[in-house]
mmCIF file of C-alpha atoms in Angstrom:
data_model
loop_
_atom_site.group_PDB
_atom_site.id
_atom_site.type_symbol
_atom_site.label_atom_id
_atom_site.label_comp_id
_atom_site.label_asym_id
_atom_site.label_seq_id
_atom_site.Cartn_x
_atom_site.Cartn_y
_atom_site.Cartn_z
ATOM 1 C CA UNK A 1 -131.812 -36.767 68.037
ATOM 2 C CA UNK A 2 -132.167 -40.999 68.444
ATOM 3 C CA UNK A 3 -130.318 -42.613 65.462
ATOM 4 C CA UNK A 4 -133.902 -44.567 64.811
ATOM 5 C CA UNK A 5 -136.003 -41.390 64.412
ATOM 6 C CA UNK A 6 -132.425 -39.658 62.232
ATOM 7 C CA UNK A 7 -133.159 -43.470 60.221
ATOM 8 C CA UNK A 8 -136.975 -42.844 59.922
ATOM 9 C CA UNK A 9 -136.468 -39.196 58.568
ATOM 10 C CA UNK A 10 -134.061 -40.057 55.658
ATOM 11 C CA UNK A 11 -136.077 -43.082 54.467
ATOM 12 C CA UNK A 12 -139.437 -40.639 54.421
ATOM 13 C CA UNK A 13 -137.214 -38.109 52.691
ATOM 14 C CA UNK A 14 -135.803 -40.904 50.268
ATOM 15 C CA UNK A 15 -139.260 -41.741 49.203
ATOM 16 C CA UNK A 16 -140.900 -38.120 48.940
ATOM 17 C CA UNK A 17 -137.497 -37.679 46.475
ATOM 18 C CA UNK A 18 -138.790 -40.739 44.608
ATOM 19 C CA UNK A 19 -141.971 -40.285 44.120
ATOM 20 C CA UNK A 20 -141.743 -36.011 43.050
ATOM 21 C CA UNK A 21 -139.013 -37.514 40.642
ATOM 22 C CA UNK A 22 -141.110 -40.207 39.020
ATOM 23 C CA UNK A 23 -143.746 -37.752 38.303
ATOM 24 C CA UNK A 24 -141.335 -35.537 36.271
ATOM 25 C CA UNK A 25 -140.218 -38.044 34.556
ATOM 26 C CA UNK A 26 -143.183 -38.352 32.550
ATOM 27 C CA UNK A 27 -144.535 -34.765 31.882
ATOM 28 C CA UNK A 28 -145.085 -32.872 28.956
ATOM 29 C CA UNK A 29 -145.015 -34.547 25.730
ATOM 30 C CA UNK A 30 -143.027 -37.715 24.527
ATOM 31 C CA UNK A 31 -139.685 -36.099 23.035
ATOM 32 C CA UNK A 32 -136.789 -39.064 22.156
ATOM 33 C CA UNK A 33 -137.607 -42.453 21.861
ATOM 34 C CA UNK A 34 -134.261 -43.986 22.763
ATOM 35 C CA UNK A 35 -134.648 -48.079 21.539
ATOM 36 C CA UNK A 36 -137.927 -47.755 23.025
ATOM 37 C CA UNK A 37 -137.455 -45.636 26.287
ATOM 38 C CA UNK A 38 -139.555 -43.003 25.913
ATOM 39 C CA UNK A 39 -137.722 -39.506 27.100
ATOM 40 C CA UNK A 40 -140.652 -37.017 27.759
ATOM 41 C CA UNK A 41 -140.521 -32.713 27.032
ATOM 42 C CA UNK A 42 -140.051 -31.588 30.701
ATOM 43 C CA UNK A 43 -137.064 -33.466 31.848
ATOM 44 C CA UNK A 44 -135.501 -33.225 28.574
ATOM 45 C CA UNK A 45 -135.726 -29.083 28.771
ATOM 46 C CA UNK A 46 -134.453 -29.630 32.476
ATOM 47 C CA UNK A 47 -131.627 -32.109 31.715
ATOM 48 C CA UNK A 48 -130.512 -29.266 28.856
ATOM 49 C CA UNK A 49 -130.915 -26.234 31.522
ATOM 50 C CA UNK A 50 -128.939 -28.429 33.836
ATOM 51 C CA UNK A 51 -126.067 -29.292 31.417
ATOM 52 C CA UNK A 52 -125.992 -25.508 29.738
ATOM 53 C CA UNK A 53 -125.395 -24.047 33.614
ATOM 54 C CA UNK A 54 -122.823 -26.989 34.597
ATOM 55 C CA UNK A 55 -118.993 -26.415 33.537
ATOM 56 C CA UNK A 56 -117.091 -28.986 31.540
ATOM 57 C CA UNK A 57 -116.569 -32.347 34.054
ATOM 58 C CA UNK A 58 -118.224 -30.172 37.302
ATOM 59 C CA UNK A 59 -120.760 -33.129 37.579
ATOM 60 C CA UNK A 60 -118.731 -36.903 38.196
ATOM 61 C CA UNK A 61 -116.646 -35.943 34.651
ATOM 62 C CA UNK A 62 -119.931 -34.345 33.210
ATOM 63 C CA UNK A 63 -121.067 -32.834 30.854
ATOM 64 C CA UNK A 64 -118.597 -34.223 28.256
ATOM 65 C CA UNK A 65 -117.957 -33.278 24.374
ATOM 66 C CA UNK A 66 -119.274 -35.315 22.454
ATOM 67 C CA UNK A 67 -118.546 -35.828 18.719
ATOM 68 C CA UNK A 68 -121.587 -37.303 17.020
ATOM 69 C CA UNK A 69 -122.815 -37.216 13.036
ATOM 70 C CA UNK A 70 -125.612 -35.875 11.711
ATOM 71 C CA UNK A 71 -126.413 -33.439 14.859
ATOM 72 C CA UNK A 72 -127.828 -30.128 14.527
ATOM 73 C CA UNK A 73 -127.216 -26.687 16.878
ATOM 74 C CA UNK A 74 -123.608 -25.473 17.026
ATOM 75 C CA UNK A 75 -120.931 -26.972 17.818
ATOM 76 C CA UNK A 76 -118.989 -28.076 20.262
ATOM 77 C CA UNK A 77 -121.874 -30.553 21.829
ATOM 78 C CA UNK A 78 -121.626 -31.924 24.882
ATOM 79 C CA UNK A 79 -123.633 -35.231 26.756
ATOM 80 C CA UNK A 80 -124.968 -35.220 29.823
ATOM 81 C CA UNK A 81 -126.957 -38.136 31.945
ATOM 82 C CA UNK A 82 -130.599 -37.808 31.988
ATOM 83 C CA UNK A 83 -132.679 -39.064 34.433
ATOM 84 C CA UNK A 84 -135.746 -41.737 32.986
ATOM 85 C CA UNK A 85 -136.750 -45.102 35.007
ATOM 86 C CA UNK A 86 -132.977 -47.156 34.690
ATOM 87 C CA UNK A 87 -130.749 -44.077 34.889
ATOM 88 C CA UNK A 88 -127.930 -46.197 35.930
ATOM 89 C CA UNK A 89 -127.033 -49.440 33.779
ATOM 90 C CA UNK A 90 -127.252 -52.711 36.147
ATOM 91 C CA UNK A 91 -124.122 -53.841 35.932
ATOM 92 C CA UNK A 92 -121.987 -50.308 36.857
ATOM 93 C CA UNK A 93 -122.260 -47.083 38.541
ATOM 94 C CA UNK A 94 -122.005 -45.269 35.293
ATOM 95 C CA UNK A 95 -125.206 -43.388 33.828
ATOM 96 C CA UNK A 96 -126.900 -45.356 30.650
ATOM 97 C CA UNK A 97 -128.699 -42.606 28.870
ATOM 98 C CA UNK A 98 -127.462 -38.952 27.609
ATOM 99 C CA UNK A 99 -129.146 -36.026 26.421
ATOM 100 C CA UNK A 100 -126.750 -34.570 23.515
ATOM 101 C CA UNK A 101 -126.791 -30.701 23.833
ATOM 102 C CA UNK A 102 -124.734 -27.570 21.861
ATOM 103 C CA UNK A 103 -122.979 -25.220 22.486
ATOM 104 C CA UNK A 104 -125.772 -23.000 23.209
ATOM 105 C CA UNK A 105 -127.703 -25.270 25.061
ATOM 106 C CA UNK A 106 -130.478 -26.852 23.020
ATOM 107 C CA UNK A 107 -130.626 -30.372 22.770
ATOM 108 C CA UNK A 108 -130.297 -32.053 19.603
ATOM 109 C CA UNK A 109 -130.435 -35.750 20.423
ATOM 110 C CA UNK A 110 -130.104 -38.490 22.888
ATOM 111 C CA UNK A 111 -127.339 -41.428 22.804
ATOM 112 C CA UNK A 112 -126.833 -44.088 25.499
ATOM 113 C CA UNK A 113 -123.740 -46.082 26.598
ATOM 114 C CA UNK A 114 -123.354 -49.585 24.654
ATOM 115 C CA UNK A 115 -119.867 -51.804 24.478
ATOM 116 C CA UNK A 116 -118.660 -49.620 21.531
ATOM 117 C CA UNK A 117 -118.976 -46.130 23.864
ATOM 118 C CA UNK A 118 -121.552 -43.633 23.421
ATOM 119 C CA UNK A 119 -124.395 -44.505 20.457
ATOM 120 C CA UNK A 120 -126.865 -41.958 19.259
ATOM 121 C CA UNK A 121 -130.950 -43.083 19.662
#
């Protein structure tokens, strides 16, 4: 296979990925409002199916415990990254919003990453 056509394959594949993603994003009904970024009912029950089925730091050191106030579920709660328009804060690598989750996997809030470490929306 010519490098050019291996090249012209990926980016196709790159935007088909883009595009299925974006319209995920924004199904179902409006669930968190984190400081105005609106998390919506579908990729919030997918992000919480996700984190339930991944072991402790399986996913770059993810899903994490998390010790939060005022949370509901059972503990121990863990975050994980969920995905939303700027998954990734500009000026790292590191993910920028977090669906909270319990020990049994329901979610129970949101938080994203500020100077301080991990703040609940």
């Amino acid at each position: 296979m010519n490098l050019l056509h291996f090249t012209e394959i990926t980016t196709i594949l790159c935007f088909f990925t883009s595009s299925c993603m974006a319209q995920t994003l924004t199904d179902g009904f409006p669930m968190y409002n984190c400081y105005g970024v609106i998390f919506y009912s579908e990729n919030v029950l997918a992000t919480a199916i996700l984190s339930k089925r991944t072991a402790n730091g399986a996913m770059k050191g993810y899903p994490q415990i998390y010790v939060g106030t005022n949370l509901g579920g059972t503990a121990p709660h863990t975050i994980f990254p969920i995905s939303n328009d700027t998954l990734f804060d500009s000026s790292s690598s590191q993910p920028f919003y977090f669906l909270i989750v319990d020990s049994k996997g329901l979610q129970v809030g949101m938080a994203y990453l500020g100077l301080d470490g991990y703040i609940q929306c």
